[in-house]
Coordinates of C-alpha atoms and ligand atoms in Angstrom, one line a residue:
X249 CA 124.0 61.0 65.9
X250 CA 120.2 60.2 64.8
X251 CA 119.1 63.8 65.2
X252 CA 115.8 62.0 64.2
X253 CA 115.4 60.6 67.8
X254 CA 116.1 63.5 69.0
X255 CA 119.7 62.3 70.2
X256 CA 122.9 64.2 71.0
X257 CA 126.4 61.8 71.5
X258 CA 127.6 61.3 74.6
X259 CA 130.2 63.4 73.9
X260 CA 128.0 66.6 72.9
X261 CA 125.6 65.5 76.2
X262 CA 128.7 65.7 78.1
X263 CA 130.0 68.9 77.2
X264 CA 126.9 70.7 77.0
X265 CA 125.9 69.7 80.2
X266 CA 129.2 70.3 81.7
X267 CA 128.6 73.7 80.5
X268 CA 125.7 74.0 82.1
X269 CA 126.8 73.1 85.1
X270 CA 129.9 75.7 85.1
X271 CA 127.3 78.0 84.8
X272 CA 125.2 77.3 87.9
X273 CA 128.5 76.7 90.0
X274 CA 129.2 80.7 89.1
X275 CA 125.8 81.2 89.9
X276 CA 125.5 79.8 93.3
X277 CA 129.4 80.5 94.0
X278 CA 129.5 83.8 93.0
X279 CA 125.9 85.2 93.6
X280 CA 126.6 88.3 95.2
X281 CA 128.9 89.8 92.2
X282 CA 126.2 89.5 89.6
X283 CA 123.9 92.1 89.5
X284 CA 120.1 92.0 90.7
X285 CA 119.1 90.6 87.2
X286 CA 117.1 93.0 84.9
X287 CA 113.1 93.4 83.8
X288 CA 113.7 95.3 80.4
X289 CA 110.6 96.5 78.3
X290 CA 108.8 94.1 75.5
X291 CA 110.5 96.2 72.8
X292 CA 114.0 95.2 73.6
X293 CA 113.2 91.5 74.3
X294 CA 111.0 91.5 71.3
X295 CA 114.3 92.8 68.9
X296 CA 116.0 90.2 70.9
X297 CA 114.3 87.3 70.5
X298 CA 111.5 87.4 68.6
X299 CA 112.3 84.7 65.1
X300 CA 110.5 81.8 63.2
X301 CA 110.2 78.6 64.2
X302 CA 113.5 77.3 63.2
X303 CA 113.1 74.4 60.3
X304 CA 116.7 73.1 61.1
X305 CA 118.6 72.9 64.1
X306 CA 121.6 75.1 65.6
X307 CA 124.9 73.7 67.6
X308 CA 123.6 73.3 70.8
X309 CA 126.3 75.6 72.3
X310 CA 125.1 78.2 70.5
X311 CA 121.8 78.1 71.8
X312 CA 123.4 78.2 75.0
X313 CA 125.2 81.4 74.1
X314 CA 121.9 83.0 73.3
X315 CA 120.6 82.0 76.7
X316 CA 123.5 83.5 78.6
X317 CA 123.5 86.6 76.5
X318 CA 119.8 87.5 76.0
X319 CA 117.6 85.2 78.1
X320 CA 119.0 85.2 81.8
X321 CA 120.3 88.1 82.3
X322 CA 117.6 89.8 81.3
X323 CA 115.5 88.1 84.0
X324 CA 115.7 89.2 87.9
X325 CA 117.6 86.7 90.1
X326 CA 115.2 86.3 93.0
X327 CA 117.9 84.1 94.5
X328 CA 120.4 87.0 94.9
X329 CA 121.6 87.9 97.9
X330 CA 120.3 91.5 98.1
X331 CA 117.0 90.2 96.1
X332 CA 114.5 91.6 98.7
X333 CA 111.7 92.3 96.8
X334 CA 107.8 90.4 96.9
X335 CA 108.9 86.7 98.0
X336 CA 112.7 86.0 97.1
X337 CA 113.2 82.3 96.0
X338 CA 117.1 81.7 97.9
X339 CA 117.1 77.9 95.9
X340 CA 119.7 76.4 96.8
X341 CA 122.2 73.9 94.8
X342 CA 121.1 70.6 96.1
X343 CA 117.8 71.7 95.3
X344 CA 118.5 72.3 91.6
X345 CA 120.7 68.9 91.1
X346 CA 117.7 67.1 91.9
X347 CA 115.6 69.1 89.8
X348 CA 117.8 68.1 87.0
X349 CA 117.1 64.5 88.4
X350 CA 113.6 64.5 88.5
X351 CA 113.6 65.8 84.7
X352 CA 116.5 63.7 83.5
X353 CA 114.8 60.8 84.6
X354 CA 111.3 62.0 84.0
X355 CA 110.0 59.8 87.2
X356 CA 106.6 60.1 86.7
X357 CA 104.8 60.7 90.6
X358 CA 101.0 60.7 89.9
X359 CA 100.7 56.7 90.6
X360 CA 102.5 53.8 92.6
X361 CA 102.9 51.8 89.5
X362 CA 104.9 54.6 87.4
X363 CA 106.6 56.1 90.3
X364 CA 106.8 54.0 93.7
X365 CA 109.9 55.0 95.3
X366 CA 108.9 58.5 94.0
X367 CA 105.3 58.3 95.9
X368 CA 107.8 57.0 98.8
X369 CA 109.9 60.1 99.2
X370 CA 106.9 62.0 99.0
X371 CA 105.6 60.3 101.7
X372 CA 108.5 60.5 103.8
X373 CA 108.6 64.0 103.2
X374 CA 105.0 65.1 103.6
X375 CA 105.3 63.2 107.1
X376 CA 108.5 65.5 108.4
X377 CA 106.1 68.6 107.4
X378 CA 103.5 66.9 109.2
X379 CA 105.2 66.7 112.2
X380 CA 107.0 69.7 112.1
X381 CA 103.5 71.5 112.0
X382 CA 101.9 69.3 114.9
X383 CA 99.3 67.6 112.9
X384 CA 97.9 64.3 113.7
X385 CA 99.0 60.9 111.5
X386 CA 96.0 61.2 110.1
X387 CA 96.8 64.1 108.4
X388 CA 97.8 63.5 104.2
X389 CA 99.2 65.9 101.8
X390 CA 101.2 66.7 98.2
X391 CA 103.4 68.8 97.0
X392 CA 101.6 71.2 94.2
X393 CA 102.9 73.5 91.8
X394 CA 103.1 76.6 94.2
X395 CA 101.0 78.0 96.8
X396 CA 97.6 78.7 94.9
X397 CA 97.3 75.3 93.8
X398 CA 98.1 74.3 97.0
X399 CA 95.2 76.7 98.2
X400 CA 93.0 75.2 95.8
X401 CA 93.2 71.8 96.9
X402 CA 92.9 72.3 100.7
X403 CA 89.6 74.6 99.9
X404 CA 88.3 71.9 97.4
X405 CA 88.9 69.4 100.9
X406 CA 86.9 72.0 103.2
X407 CA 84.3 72.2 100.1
X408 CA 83.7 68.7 100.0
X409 CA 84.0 67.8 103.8
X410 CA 81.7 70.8 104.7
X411 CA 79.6 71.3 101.7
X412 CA 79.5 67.9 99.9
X413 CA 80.7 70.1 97.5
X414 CA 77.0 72.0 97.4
X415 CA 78.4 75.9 97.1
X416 CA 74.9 77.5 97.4
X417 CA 74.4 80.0 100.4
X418 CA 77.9 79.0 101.5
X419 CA 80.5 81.7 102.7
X420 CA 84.2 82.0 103.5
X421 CA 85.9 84.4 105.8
X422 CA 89.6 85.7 106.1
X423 CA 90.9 89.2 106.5
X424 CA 91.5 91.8 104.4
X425 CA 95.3 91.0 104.1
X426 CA 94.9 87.1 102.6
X427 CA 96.6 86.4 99.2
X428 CA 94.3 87.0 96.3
X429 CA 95.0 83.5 95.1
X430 CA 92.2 82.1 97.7
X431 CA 89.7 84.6 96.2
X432 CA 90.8 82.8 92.6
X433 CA 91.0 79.2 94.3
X434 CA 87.3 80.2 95.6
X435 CA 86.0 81.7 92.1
X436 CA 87.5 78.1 90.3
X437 CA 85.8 76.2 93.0
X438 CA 82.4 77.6 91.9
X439 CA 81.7 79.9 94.2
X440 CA 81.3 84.2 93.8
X441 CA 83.4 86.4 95.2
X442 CA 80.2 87.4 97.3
X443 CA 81.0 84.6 99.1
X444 CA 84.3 85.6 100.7
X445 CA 84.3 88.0 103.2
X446 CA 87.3 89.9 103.8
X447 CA 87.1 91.1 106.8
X448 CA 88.9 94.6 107.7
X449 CA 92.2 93.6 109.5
X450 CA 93.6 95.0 113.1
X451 CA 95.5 97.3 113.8
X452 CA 98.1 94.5 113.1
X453 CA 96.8 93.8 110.2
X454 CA 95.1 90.2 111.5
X455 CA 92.0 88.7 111.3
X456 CA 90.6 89.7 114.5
X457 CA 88.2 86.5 116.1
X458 CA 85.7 88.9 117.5
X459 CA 84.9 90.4 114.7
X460 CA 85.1 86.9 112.8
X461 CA 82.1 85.4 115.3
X462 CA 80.4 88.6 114.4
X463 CA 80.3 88.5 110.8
X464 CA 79.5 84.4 111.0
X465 CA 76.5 85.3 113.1
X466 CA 75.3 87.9 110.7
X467 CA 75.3 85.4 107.8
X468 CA 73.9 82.7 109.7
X469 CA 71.1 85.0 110.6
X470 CA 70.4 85.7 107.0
X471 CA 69.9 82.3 106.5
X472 CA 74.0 81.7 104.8
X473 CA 76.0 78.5 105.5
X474 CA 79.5 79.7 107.0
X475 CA 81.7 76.6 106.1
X476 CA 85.3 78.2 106.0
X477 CA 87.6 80.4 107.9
X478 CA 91.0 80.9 105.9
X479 CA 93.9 82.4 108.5
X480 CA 97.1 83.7 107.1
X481 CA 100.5 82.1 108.9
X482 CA 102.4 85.0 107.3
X483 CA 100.8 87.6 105.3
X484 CA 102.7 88.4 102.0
X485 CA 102.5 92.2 103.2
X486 CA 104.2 92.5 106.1
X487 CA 104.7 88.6 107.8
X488 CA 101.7 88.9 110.0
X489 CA 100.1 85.6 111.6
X490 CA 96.7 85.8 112.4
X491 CA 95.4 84.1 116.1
X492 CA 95.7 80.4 115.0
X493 CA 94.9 79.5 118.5
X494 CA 91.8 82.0 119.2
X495 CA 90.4 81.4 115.1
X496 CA 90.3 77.8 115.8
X497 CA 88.4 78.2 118.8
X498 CA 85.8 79.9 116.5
X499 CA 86.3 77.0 114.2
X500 CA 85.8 74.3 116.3
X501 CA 82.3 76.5 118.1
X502 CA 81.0 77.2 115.1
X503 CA 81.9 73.7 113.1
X504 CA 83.8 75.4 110.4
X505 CA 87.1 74.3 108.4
X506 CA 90.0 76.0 109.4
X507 CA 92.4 76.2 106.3
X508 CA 95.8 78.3 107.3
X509 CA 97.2 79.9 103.7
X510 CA 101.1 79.5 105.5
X511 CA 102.5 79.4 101.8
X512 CA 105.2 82.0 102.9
X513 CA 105.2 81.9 106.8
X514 CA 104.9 78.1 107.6
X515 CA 107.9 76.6 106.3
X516 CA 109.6 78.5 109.6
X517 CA 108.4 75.8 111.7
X518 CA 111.4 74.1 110.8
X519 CA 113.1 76.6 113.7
X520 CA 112.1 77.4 117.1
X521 CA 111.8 81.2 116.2
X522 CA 109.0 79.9 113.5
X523 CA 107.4 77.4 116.1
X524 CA 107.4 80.3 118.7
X525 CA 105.5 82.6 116.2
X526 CA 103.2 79.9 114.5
X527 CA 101.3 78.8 117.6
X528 CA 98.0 76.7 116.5
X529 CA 98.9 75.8 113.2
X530 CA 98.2 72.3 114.9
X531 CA 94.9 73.2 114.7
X532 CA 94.4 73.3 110.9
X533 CA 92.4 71.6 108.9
X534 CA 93.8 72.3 105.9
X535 CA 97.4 73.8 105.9
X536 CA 99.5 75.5 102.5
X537 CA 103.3 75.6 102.7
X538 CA 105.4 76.3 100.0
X539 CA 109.0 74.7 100.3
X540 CA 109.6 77.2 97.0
X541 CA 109.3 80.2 99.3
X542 CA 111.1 79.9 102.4
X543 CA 112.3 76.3 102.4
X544 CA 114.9 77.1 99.8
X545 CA 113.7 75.1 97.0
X546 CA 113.8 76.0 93.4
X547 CA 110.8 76.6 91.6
X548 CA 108.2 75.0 91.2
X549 CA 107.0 73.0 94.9
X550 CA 104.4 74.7 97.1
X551 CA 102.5 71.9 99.3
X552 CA 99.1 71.1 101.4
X553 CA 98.8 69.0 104.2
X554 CA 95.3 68.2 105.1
X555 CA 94.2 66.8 108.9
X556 CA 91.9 64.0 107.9
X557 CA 93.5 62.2 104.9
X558 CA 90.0 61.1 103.7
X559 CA 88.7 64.5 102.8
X560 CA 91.4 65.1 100.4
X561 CA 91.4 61.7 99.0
X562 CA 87.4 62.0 98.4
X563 CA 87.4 65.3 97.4
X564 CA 89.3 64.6 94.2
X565 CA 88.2 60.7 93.7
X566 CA 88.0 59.8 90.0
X567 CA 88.2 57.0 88.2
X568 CA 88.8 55.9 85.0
X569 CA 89.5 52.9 82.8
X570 CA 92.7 53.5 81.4
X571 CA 94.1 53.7 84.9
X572 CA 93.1 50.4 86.8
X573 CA 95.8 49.0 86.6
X574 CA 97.1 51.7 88.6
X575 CA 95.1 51.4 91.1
X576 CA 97.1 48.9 93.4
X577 CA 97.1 47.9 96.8
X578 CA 95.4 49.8 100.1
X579 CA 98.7 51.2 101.0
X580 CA 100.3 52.1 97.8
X581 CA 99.8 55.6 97.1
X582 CA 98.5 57.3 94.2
X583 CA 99.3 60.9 94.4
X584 CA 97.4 61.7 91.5
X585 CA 94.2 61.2 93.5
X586 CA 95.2 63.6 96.2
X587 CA 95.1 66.6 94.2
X588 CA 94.1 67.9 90.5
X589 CA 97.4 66.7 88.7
X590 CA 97.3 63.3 87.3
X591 CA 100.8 63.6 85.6
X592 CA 103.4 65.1 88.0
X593 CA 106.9 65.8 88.4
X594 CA 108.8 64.6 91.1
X595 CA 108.9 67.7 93.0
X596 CA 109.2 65.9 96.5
X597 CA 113.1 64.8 95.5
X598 CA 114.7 68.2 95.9
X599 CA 113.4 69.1 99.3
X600 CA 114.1 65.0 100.5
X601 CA 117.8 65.7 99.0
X602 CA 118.0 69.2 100.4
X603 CA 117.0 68.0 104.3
X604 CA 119.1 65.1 104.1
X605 CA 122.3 66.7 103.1
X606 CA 122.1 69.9 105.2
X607 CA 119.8 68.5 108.1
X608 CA 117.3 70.0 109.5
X609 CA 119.1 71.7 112.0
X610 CA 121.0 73.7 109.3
X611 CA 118.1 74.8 107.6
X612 CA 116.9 76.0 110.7
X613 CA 119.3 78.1 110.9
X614 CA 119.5 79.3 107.4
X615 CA 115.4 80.3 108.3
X616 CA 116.3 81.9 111.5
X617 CA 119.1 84.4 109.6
X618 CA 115.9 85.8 108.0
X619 CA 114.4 86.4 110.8
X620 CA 117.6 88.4 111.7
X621 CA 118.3 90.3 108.9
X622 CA 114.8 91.7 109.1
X623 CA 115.0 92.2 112.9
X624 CA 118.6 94.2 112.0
X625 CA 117.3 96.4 109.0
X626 CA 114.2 97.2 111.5
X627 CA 117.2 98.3 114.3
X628 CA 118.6 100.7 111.4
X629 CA 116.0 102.2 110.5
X630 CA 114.8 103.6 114.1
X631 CA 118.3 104.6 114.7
X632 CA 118.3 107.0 111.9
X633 CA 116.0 110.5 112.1
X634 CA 113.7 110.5 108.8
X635 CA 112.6 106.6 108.5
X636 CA 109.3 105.4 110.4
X637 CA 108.7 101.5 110.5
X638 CA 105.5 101.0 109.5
X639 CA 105.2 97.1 111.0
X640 CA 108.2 95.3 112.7
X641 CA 110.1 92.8 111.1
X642 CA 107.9 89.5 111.5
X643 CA 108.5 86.4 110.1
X644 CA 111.6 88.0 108.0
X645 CA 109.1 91.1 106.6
X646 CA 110.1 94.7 107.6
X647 CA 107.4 97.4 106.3
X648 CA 108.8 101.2 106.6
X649 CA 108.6 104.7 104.9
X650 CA 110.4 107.7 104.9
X651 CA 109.0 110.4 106.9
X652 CA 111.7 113.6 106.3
X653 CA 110.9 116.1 108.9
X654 CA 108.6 118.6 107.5
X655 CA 107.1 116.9 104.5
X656 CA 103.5 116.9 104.1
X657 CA 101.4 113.3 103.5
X658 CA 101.1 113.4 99.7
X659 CA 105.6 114.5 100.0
X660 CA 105.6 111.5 101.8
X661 CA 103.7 109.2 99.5
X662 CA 105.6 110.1 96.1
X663 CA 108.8 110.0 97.7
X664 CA 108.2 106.6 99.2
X665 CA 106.5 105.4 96.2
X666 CA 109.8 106.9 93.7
X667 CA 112.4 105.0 96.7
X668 CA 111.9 101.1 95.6
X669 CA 112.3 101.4 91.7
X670 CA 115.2 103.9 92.2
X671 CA 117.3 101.5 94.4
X672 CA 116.6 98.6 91.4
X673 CA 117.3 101.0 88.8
X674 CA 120.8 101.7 90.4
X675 CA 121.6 98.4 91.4
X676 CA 122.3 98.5 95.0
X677 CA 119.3 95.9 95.4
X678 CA 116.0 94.8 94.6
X679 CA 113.3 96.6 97.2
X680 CA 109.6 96.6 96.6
X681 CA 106.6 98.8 98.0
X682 CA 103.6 98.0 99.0
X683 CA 100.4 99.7 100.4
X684 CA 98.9 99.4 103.9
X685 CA 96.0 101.6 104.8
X686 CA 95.9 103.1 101.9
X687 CA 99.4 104.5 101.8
X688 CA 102.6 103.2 100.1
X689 CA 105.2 101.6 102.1
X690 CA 108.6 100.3 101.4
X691 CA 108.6 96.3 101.9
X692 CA 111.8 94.2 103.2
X693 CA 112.1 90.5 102.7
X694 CA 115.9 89.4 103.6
X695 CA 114.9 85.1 103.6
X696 CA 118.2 84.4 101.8
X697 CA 120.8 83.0 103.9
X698 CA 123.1 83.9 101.7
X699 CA 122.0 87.6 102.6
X700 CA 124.7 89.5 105.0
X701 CA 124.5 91.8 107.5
X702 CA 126.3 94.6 105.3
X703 CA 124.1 93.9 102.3
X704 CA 121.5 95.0 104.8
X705 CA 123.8 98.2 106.3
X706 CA 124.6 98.9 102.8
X707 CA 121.0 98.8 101.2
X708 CA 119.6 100.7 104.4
X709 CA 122.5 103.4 103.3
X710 CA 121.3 103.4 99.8
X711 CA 117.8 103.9 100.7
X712 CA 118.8 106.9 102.7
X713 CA 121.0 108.4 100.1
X714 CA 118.1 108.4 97.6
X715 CA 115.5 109.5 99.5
X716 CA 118.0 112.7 100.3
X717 CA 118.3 112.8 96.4
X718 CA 114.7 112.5 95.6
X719 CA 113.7 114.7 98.5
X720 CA 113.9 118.6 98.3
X721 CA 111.5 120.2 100.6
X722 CA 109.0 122.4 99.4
X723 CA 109.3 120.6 95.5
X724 CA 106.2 119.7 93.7
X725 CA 105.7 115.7 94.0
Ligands
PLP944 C1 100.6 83.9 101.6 C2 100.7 83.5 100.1 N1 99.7 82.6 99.7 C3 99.7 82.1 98.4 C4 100.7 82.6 97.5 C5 100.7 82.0 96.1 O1 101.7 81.1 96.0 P1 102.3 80.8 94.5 O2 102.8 82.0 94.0 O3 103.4 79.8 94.8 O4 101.2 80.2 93.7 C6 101.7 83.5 97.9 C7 102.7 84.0 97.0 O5 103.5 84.8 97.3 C8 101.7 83.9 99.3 O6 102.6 84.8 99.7

């Protein structure tokens, strides 16, 4: 073979990627007897795999030996069934098939003339989300790399639509919860961090619309230009969904931009438990959703829908000569000019594949088991003396601590703060902490489907074993 052109045979291409897929069918069929994955130090991989740049090349089959010894299992499986740490990624098989689509063919998706049925799809797709949320047919969007790119390009729509992109004097408001990449979105966009306001949170940890009009007021008086109020459909701490319904109200009185960060939280519109809970996401201007968090999608698709289809397509207008003749007709989409990517993969075929093989009514249901499993870990843990929940399990979050009888605050801090790396380092499951007012917490995120209820009983057991072996009363934390 003409190794020259970078060519294998068709006999090598078949086996290797026979191989490969052998590997992902134990992977996604046998998920649950593999281990949580592991996160070892920069020593070890370093001894690994540190080497030169190879001058000639290896069997193929021995560079995949390498990656099944050294490189994946030393990663963590955030698709794992008892993965239930920051924001587990439960991909699923259709999702990654298309993936290896979208590659093979390298369907370029940043203009109608390269990519037409690809812009298609997207199209197709972006609508469902569209309508699944309420919005108007007015509304546009794209699928992004993740969720602070999709950030980025709905705040670089409410910049230009309220601003014409002039930041000075301008200000921002969420709560103190919101995702740190809007304050990075913000900071590329040109403006300083001065101009977000994070306000404190409730005692729910929302954005509370009172003290919202406040804030506005006292800007306004100071002669500041409030353009943007950024509302959380699911808070990466603990699932909590700010008042849609009561923010927009302030939104619409006070002619700012509502943009909703749902990265996590909105995809569970797609069942009626979501819809119930996400109440005046309708009512966004600009709206993030990441079909990469809880739409089962492998890495990497996050997504913005924006009401008013012109802001977006202005806000990131450009033109240059090389591309006219991509330009085509009225109708023919160029996605490129929707968002900050001019080349792009075709990210919208996994999630078209994944909804028209399963249907939406099965991923519904695949949603609302996360929604379960939290609600069940949340009934465990009151049952049993020595565990507090902190917040109650919303949109598939569950915050809690131990609290054994007797043990003073700072006890009570170290032994929560010791609980989530000991259960990873023993290999029950992968649990993380957080901190809410000030004070660490223990954070539970079952969205896999795959997910059962005894790898909840059983991790719930776990946790209480350990904090009986890390707790002796009276010990110096
Ligand atoms: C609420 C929220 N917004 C934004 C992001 C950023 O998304 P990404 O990591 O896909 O860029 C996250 C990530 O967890 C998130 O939970």
């Amino acid at each position: 073979m003409d190794r020259d052109a970078l060519q294998l045979s068709r006999e090598e291409m078949r086996s290797l990627g026979y191989r490969i897929v052998d590997l992902l069918v134990d992977h996604f069929a046998d998920g649950e007897r593999h281990s949580t994955g592991r996160s070892p130090g920069r020593e070890e991989l370093e001894d690994q795999l540190r080497e030169a740049l190879p001058e000639d090349g290896t069997d193929p089959h021995a560079v995949l030996d390498q990656v099944e010894q050294d490189v994946l299992p030393n990663t963590m499986r955030v698709d794992h069934p008892r993965f239930f740490g920051f924001v587990p990624s439960p991909n699923n098989f259709i999702g990654v098939l298309a993936d290896a689509l979208a590659s093979g063919f390298n369907v370029f998706s940043g203009t109608w003339i390269s990519g037409a049925a690809a812009a298609q799809v997207e199209l197709v797709v972006i609508d469902w989300l569209r309508e699944l949320c309420g919005l108007p047919d007015t509304a546009a969007g794209l699928f992004t790399s993740g969720g602070s790119m999709a950030n980025v390009t709905g705040l670089a729509a409410a910049r230009y639509a309220v601003l014409d992109d002039d930041t000075d004097g301008a200000v921002a408001y969420c709560s103190d919860q919101t995702h740190t990449s809007v304050d990075r979105a913000l900071r590329l966009l040109g403006f300083s961090p001065d101009q977000l306001r994070r306000l404190p949170s409730d005692d729910q940890f929302r954005l509370d619309p009172t003290a919202l009009t406040d804030a506005i007021a006292a800007d306004r008086a100071e002669g500041r230009r409030p353009f943007c109020v950024i509302a959380n459909a699911g808070t990466t701490n603990t699932g909590a969904v700010d008042p849609l319904p009561a923010l927009a109200d302030v939104t619409d009185a006070e002619d700012l931009w509502l943009h909703v960060d749902g990265a996590y939280g909105a995809p569970a519109v797609v069942c009626e438990r979501g819809r119930e809970r996400l109440t005046g996401l309708d009512r966004a201007d600009s709206l993030t959703m990441d079909p990469h968090k809880w739409l089962f999608q492998p890495f990497e698709i996050g997504g913005v829908l924006v009401r008013d289809e012109r802001h977006l397509r202005r806000a990131f207008r450009m033109g240059a000569e090389y591309l006219e003749d991509a330009v085509g007709e009225d109708d023919e989409v160029n996605f490129s000019g929707y968002g900050i990517q001019l080349t792009r993969s075709f990210r919208a075929l996994k999630l078209w594949m994944t909804l028209k093989v399963f249907g939406r009514k099965h991923v519904a249901e695949a949603v609302r088991r996360g929604f379960e499993r939290a609600e069940q870990a949340e009934r465990l843990f009151r049952e049993r003396p020595g565990w507090a929940v902190v917040t109650p399990a919303q949109m598939g979050i569950l915050t809690f601590r131990c609290v054994p009888e007797g043990a003073t605050e700072a006890e009570v801090d170290a032994l929560n703060g010791r609980l989530a790396p000991a259960i990873s380092e023993e290999g029950t499951a992968f649990v993380t902490k957080t901190t809410l007012d000030d004070r660490p917490v223990l954070r539970f995120c079952p969205i896999n489907p795959r997910t059962t209820a005894d790898d909840v009983r059983e991790t719930v057991q776990a946790l209480t074993d350990l904090a009986r072996d890390h707790y002796s009363p009276g010990a110096p934390s």
